[in-house]
Structures are given as C-alpha cells and as structure tokens.
Tab-separated table of C-alpha atoms and ligand atoms in Angstrom:
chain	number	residue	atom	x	y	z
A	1130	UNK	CA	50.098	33.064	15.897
A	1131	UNK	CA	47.290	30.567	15.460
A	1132	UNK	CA	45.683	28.312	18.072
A	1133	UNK	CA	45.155	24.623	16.435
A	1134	UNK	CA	42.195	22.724	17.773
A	1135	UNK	CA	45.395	19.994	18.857
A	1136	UNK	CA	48.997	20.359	18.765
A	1137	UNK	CA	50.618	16.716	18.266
A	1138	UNK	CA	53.854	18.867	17.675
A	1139	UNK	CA	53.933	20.418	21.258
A	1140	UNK	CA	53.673	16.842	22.604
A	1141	UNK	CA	56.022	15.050	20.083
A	1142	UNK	CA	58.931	17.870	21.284
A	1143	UNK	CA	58.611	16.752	25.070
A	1144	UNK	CA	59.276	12.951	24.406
A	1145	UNK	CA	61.511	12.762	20.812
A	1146	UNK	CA	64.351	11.007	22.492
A	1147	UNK	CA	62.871	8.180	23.793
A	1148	UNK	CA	60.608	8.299	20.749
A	1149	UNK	CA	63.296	7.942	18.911
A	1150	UNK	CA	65.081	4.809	20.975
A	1151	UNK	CA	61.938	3.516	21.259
A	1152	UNK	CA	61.272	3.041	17.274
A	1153	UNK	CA	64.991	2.129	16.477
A	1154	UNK	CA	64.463	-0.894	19.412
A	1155	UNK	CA	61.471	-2.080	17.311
A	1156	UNK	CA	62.834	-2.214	14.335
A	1157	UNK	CA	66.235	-3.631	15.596
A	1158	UNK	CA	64.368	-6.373	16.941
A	1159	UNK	CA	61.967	-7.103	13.837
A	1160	UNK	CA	59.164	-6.697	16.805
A	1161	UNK	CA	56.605	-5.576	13.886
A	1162	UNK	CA	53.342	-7.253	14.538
A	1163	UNK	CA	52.524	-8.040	17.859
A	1164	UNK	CA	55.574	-9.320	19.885
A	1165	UNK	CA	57.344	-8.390	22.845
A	1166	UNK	CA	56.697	-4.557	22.672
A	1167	UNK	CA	52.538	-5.421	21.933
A	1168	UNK	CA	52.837	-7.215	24.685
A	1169	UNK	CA	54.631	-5.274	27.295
A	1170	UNK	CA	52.284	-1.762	25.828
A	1171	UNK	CA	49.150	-4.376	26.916
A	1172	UNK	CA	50.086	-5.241	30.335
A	1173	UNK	CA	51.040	-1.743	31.228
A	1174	UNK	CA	47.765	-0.430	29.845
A	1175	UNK	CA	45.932	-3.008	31.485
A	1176	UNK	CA	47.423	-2.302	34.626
A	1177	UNK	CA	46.849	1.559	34.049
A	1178	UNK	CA	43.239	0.524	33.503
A	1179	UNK	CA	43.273	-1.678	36.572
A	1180	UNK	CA	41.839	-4.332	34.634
A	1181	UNK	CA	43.001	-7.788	34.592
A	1182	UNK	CA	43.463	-7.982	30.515
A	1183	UNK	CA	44.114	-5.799	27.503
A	1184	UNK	CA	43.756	-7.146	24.006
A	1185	UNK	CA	45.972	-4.711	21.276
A	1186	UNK	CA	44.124	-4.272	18.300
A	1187	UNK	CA	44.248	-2.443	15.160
A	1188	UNK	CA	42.064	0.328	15.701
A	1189	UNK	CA	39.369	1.620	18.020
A	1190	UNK	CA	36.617	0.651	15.487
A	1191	UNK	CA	38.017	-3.077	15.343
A	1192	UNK	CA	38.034	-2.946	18.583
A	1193	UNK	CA	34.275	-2.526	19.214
A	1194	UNK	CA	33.328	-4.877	16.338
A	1195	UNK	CA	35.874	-7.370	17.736
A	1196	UNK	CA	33.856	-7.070	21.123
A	1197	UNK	CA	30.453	-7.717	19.610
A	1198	UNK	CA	31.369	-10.361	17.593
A	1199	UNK	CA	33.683	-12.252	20.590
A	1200	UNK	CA	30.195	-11.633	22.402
A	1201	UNK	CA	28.245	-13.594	19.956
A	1202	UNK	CA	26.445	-10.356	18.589
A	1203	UNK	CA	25.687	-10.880	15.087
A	1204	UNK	CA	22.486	-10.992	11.978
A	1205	UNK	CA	19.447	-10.662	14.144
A	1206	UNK	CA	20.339	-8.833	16.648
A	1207	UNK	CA	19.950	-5.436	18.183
A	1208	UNK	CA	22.827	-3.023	19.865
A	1209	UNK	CA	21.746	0.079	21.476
A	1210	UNK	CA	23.957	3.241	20.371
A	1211	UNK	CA	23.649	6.793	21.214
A	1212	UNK	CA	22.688	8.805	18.366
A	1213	UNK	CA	25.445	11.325	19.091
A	1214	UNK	CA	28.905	9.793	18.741
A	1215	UNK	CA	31.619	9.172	16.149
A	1216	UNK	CA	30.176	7.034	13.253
A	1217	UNK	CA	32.509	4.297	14.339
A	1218	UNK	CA	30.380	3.318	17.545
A	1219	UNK	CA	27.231	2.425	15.086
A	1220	UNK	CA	29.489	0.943	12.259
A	1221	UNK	CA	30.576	-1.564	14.313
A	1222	UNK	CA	27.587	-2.901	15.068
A	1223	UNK	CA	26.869	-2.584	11.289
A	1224	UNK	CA	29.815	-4.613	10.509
A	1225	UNK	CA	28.654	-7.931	12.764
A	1226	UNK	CA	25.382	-8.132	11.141
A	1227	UNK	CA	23.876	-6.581	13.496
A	1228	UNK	CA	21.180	-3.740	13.877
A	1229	UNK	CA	21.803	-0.301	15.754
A	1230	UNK	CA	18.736	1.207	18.015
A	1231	UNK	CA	19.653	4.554	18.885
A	1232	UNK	CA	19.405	6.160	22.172
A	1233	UNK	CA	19.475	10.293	22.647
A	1234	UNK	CA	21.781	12.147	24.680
A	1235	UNK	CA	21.649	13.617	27.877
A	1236	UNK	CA	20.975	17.336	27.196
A	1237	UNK	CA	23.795	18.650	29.960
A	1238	UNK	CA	26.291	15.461	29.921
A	1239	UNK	CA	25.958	14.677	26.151
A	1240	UNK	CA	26.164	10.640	27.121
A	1241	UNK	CA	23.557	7.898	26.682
A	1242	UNK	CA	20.415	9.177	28.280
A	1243	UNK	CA	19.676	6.124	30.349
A	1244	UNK	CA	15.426	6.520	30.271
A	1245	UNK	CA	15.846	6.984	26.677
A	1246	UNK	CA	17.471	3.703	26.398
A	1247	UNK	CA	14.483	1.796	28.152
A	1248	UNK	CA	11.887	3.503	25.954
A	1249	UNK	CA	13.939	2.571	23.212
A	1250	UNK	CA	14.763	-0.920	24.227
A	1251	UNK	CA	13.816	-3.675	21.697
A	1252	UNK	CA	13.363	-7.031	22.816
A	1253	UNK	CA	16.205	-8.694	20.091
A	1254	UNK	CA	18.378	-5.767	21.791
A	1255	UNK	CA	21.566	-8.002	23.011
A	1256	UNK	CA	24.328	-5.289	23.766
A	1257	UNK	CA	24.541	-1.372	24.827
A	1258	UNK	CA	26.987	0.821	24.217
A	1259	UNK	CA	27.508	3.608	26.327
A	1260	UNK	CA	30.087	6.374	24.758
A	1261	UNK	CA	32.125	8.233	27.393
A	1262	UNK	CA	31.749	10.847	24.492
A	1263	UNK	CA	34.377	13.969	25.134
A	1264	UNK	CA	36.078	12.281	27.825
A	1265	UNK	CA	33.038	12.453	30.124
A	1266	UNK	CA	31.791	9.127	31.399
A	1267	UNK	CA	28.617	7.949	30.401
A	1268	UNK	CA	26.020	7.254	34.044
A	1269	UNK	CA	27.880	3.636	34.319
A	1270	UNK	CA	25.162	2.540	37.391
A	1271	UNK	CA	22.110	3.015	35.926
A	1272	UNK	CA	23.478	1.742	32.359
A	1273	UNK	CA	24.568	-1.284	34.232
A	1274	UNK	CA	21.218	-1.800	36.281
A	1275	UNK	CA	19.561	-1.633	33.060
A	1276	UNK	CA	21.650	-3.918	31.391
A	1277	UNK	CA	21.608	-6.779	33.882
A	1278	UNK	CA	17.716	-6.118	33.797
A	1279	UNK	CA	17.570	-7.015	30.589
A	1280	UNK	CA	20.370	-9.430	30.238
A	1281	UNK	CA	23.018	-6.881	27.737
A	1282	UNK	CA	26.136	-7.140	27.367
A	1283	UNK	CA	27.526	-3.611	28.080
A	1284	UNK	CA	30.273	-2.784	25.700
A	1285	UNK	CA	31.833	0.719	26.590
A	1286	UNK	CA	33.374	3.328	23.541
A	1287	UNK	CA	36.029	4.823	25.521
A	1288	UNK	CA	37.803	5.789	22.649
A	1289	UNK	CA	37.296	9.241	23.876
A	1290	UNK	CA	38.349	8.456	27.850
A	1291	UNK	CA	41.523	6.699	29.233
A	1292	UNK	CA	41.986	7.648	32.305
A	1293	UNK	CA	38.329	8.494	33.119
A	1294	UNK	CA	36.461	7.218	36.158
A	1295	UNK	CA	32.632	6.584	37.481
A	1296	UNK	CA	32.069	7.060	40.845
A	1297	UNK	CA	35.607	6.987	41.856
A	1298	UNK	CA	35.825	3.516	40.252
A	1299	UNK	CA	37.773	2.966	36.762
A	1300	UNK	CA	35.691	1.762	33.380
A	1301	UNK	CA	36.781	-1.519	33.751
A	1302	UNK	CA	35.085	-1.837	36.964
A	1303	UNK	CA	31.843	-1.186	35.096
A	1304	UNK	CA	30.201	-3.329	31.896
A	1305	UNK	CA	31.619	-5.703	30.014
A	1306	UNK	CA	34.795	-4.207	28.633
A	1307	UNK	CA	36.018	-1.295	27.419
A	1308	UNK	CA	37.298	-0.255	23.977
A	1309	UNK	CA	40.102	1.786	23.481
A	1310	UNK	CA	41.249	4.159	20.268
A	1311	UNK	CA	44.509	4.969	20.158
A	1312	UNK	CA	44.360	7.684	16.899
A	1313	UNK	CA	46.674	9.806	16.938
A	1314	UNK	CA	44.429	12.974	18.003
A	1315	UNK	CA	43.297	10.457	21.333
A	1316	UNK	CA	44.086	11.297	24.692
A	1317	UNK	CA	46.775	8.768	24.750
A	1318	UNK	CA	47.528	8.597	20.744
A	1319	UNK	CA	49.903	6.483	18.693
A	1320	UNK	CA	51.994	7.381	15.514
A	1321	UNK	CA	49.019	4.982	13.073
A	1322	UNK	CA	46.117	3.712	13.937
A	1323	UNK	CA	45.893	1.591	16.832
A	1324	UNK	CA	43.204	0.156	19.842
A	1325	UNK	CA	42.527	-1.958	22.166
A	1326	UNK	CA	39.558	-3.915	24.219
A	1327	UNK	CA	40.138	-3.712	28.227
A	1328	UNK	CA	38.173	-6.290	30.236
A	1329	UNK	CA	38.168	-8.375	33.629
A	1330	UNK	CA	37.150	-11.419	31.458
A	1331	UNK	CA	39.747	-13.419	30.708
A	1332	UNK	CA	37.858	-16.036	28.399
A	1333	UNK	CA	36.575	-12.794	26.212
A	1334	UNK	CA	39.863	-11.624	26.340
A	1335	UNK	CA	41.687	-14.546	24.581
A	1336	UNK	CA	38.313	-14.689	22.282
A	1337	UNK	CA	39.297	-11.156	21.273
A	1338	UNK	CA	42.942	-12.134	20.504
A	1339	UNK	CA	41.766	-15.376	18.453
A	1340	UNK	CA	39.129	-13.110	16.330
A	1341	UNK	CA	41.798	-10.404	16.107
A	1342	UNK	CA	44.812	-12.637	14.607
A	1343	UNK	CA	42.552	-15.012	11.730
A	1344	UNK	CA	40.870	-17.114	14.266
A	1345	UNK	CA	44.261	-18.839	15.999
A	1346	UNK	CA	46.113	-19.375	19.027
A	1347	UNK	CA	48.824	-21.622	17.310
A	1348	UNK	CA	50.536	-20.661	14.096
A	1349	UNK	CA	48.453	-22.721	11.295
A	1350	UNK	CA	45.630	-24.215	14.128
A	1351	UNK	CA	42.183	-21.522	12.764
A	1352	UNK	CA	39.940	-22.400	14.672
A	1353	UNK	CA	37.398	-20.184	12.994
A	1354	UNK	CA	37.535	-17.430	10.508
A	1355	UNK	CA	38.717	-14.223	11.939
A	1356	UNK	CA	40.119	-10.715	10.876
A	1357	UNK	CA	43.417	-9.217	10.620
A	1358	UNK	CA	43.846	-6.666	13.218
A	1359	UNK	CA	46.394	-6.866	15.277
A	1360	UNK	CA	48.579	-4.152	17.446
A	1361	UNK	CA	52.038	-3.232	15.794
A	1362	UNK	CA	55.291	-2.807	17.536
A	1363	UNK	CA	56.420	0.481	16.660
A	1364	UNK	CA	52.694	1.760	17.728
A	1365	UNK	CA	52.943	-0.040	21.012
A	1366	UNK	CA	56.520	1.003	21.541
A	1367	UNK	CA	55.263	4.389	20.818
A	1368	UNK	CA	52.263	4.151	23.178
A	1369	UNK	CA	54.556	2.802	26.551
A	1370	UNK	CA	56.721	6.240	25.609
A	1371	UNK	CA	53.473	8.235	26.703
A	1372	UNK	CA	51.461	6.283	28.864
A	1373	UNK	CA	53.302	7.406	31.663
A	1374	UNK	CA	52.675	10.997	30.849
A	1375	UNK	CA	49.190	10.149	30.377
A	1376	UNK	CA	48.176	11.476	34.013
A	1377	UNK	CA	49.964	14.454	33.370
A	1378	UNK	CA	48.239	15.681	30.564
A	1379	UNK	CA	45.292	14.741	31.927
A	1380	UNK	CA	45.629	17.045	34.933
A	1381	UNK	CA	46.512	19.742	32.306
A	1382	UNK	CA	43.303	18.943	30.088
A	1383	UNK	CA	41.332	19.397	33.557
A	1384	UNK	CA	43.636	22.531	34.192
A	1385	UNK	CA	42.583	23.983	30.377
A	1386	UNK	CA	38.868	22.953	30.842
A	1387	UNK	CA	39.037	25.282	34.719
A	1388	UNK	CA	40.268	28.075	33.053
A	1389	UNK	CA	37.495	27.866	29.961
A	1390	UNK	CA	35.032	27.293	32.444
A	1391	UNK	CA	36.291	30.819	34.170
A	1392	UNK	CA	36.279	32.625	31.048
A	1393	UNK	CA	33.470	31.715	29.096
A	1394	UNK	CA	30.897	30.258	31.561
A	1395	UNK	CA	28.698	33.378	32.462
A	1396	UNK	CA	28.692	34.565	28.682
A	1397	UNK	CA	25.751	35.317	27.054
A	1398	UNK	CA	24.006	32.611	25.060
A	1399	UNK	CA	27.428	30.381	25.731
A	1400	UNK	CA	26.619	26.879	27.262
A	1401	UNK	CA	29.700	25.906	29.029
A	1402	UNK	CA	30.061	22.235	29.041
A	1403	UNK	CA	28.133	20.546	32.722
A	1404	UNK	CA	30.445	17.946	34.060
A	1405	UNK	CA	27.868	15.387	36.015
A	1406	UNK	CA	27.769	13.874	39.981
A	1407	UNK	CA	31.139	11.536	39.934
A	1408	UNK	CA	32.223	11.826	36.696
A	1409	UNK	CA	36.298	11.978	36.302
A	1410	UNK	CA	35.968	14.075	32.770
A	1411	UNK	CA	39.204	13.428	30.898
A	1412	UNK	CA	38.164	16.487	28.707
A	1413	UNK	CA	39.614	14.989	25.353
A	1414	UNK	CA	37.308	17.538	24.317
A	1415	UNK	CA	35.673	21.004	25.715
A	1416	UNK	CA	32.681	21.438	24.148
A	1417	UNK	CA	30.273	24.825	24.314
A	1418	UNK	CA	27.140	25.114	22.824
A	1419	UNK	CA	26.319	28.399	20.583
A	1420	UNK	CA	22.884	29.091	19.203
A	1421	UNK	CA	25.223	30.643	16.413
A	1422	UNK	CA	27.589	28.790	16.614
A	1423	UNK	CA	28.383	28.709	12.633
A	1424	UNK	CA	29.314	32.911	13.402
A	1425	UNK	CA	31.114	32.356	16.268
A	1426	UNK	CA	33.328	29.911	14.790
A	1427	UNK	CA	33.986	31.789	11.837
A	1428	UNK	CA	34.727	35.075	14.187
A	1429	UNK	CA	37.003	32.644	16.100
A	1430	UNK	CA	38.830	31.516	12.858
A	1431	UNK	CA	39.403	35.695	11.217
A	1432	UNK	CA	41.360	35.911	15.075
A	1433	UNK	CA	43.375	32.632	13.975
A	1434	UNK	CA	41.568	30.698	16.611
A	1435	UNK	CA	40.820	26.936	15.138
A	1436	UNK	CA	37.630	25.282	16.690
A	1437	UNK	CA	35.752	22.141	15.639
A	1438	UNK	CA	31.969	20.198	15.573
A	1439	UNK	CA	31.751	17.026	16.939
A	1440	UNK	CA	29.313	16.110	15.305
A	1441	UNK	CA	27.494	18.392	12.715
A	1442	UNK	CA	24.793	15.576	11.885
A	1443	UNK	CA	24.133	13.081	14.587
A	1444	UNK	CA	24.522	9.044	13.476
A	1445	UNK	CA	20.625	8.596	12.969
A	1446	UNK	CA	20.683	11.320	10.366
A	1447	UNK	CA	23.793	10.599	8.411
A	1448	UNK	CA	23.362	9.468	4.487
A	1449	UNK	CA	24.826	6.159	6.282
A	1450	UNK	CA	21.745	5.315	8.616
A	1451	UNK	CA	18.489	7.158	6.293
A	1452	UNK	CA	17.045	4.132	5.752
A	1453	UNK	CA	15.975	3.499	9.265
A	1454	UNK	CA	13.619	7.104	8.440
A	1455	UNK	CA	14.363	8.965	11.880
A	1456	UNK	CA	13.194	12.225	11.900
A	1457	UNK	CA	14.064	15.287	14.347
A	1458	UNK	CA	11.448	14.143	17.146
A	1459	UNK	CA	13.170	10.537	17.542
A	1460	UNK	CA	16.372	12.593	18.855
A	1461	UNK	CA	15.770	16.126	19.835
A	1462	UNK	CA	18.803	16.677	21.801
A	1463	UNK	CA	21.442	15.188	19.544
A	1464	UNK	CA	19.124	17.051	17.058
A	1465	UNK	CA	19.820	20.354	18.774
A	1466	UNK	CA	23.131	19.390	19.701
A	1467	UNK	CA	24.625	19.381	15.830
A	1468	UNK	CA	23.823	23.069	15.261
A	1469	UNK	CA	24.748	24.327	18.374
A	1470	UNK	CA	28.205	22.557	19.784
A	1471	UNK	CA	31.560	23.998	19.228
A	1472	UNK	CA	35.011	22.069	20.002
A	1473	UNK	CA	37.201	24.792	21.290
A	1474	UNK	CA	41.791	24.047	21.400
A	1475	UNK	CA	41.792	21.509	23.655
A	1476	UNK	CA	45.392	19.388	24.344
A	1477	UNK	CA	47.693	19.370	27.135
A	1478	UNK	CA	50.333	21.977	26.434
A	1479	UNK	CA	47.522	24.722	26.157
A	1480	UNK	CA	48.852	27.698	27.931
A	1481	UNK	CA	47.078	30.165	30.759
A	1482	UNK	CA	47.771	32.486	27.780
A	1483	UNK	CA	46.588	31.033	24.820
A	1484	UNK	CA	43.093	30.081	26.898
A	1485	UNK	CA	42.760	33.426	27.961
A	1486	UNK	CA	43.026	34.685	24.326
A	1487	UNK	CA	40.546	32.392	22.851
A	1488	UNK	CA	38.140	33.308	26.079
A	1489	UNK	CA	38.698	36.763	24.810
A	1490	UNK	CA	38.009	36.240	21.252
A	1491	UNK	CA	34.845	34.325	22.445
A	1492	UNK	CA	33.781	37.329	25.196
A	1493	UNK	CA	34.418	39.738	22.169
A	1494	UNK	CA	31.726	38.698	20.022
A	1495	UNK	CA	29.107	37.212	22.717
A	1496	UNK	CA	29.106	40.762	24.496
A	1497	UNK	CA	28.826	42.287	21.179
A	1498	UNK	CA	26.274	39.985	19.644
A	1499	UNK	CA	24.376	41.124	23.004
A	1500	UNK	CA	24.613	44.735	22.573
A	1501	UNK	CA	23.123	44.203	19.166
A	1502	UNK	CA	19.924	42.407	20.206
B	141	LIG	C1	37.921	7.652	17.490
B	141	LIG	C2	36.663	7.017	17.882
B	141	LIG	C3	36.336	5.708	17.480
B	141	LIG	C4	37.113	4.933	16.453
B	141	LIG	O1	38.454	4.788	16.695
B	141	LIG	P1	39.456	4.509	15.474
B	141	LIG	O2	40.724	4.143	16.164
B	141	LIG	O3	39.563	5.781	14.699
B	141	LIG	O4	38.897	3.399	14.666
B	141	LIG	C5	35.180	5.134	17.987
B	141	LIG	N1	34.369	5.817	18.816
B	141	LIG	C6	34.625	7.072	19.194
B	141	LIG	C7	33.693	7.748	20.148
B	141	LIG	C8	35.779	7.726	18.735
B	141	LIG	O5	36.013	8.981	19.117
C-alpha cells in the first residue's frame, strides 16, 4: 500500500452526499458564475475568517494581483516578496507592472525574515507580502510595525493557511487583507480553481469585486477596464460542503504534525519543522530538512512512501526572475532551504499507522546512514 503526499479521495468519501446535492442545486438553479451560492460560500468564509468581507475570485493568484492592483500598485513600483514561496506570490506582482524585491526566510520558521525585509527595503517599495508559507504564519507584528513605518500596504499569501492565527488573533486582524487559494490540494480546496481576498475594508473590498467582474457594479456601467475572474457556483457550493469540516481537519493536520514531530524529531541529521512563539500552524504542509534529502526521498519512494519539495529552486533563482542576477549570498537560507526540505504525507485522514510507518521508513535509513559515517 502506498502513502500519497495527499489523499483528495479519503476526503471526497466522507462528504459525497452532500457533494452530490450540493452540485445538482447549482446546476438546477443555473447559479454558474457568481450568484446566490458565491455569495452565501463568501459570507460564511468571511465570517470563518472573522473578517467583515470576502471577495470570491478565480484563483489564489488573481487574488493577490487583484489586491495590488485594487491598491493602486502598478509600473514603478516595488512589492517585497519572500524569495521562498510558490511562484504565484512574485507573479502577481509581475502581472501589475510592478517590480518584486525579495526578502529571505527565516531559517527555523521558513516565513519572511522581518530584518531582512528592512535591509532590503527600497524606497519605491509600496506593498509587502508576507507568505504564511506551510500553514505557519508569517511574524504578523513586526511585519506590520514595519509596514506602517514605511507606509506599505501589507498584502498577506495565505493561500497556504485558513484557519491560521498570530498571536491568538486571526489574519484578518493583521495587514491589509488576506488572499485565499482554494486549489484543490489547499487546506480548504475546491473541485477547480478557485480564491478569494479577505479584508476589514469594505471600500477595497467592492474595488476587488469591480476589478474582478470587467470593471462594473451594474450590468453594462465599466467603470474601468478589469479582468475576468470571478468565483463559480458549483466551486462555492462545493467549498460551504467543507468549510465546516475545515476545523476538523485542521485539528487532525496538528494531530499528524504531533506524531511526526515524535517520530522523527531526535533523528540524526533530520530537522523537524520549528513552529514559532504564537503561531497557530495549520500544517498544510510538514516540512523536514535533509542534508540528503535527494536519498532519503528516493529510499522513502522504493518503501512506497510519496514525499515532495516545496520548492527545489527558490523564486530569485528561477529561469523566471534571472534577470534581476541574484546569486547564492543575496538568499542563503532559501538557498539552503531548496536542497535540503522534504514535504512528507500530510492531509487530514492520515492515520496513527500510516505516520508511524513513514517515521519508520525515515528512522530506517537516518540510523543507518549514521552507522555508516
Ligand atoms: C497555491 C498558492 C498560490 C496560488 O494559488 P492558485 O489558486 O493556484 O492560483 C499562491 N501562493 C501560494 C503560497 C500558494 O501555495
């Protein structure tokens, strides 16, 4: 029996009856694009996010570019991005016309390193964004203090996190919004690409929506060009199936991410991941780091274990970004960080079981790799 790295069929089994209302309601109702079920999905994420607005959007990289550009980012200016994360948090900024400065990582909590962001600060810089990356929250205070210091608008990727919390306090309560994914392989995942942009501020909100839907409120009234990227039905409909299960799995992510911790922390060169002071980790992924880590995950894989990178070449040093000419030294941790992590299983209906095998696998060949040196 193999261990996937995430098992959307374990999940699918648990909720295929209301699944399958849910969709026939949808397309009953011709709800396709937005409409009643987009709508309902929003207010119950907002609430979930105890935030007083959610715009539904198409997907979670929309959803960052649809920030930036409802904030007035655009040619000229300057958005600070840590240099590891999913592309998407740097295309974004690509995508307004704007420039990305990146920021290393934090070499235990893998987020924005906040005194790497104000050596790295450029006076055009008009925006930060801080990547809860893994599900851990990014240090939201000092992010923030910096921010207002500087006058940025502070737009979190928490395409990684629902359901985290800083400090006791939810995202929302920090920055300037929050941006959602809602990819399938998210911690709360549709059926198709979907997102959304959380915020307290109602007049970016409704800027969001008008950006979002080809620059209107009112059918044929544009008030300015937009985009097309807008939150479907069947995806929301989909979405208010699980979001009330979201807690749940949650609790089991933590309840996986106890038991790696157990197996695999006091392993020989194994770095089990650090979670920091007040951070509510939503462990959408658990992350070790391996000075052979290319061995260990092919030992892991022979035992039918699947494991992941995330990332194997940080943003600066993708073909994407080589222009800009960054070199090792500008980013030593993310440097470090794409040879050495290793994504191990990591979804809800992980069993005692199945962790305990993979901590096995992973004891296996660290003890031996030991005895050899
Ligand atoms: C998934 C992800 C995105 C992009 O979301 P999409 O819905 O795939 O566009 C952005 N940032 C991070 C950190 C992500 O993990």
């Amino acid at each position: 029996m193999t261990i996937p790295l995430v098992d959307l069929t374990a999940q699918r089994r648990t909720i295929q009856t209301e699944l399958d209302a849910a969709m026939q309601a949808v397309i009953r109702d011709n709800a396709f694009i937005q409409g009643p079920y987009a709508a309902t999905f929003e207010r119950e994420f907002a609430d979930f996010c105890q935030a007083r607005c959610c715009v539904g959007v198409g997907n979670g990289t929309d959803a960052l570019y649809l920030a930036l550009r409802a904030l007035g980012v655009g040619p000229g200016d300057t958005v600070m991005v840590p240099a590891m994360t999913f592309v998407a948090t740097a295309e974004a900024v690509t995508l307004t016309g704007a420039t990305p400065a990146f920021v290393d990582v934090d070499p235990s909590t893998f987020t924005m390193d906040p005194d790497d962001l104000c050596r790295k600060l450029v006076p055009s810089a008009k925006a930060v964004i801080p990547v809860h990356l893994y599900g851990h929250p990014a240090s939201m205070e000092e992010i923030d203090a910096i921010a207002r210091e500087h006058e940025l608008f502070v737009v979190q990727d928490a395409a990684q996190a629902h359901g985290a919390t800083f400090q006791g306090h939810p995202l929302a309560a920090f920055g300037t919004c929050c941006c959602y994914s809602f990819y399938p392989g998210k911690n709360l995942g549709a059926y198709g690409d979907a997102g959304g942009v959380v915020t307290n501020d109602a007049v970016l909100a409704e800027q969001v929506r008008k950006l979002a839907n080809h620059g209107r409120t009112a059918k044929y009234g544009h008030d300015f060009p937009g985009v097309n990227s807008r939150l479907d039905g069947l995806q929301a409909a989909i979405l208010s199936v699980k979001l009330p299960r979201l807690d749940l799995w949650t609790a089991s992510r933590r309840q996986v991410a106890d038991w790696y911790d157990a197996g695999v922390a006091a392993l020989p060169d194994i770095v089990a991941p650090v979670t920091g002071p007040g951070a509510g980790h939503v462990y959408h992924l658990y992350v070790i780091q391996c000075r052979k880590r290319d061995a260990l995950k092919r030992s892991l894989a022979e035992q039918g274990i699947a494991s992941g990178i995330h990332y194997p070449t940080a943003v600066p040093f993708l073909p994407a970004y080589a222009n800009m000419n960054h070199g090792p030294e500008d980013f030593p941790v993310a440097h470090a960080m794409q040879s050495r992590v290793l994504s191990l299983p990591m979804y809800p209906e992980l069993d005692e079981m199945q962790v305990a095998r993979i901590c096995a696998a992973i004891t296996d060949w660290a003890t031996g790799l030991a005895g050899e040196e």
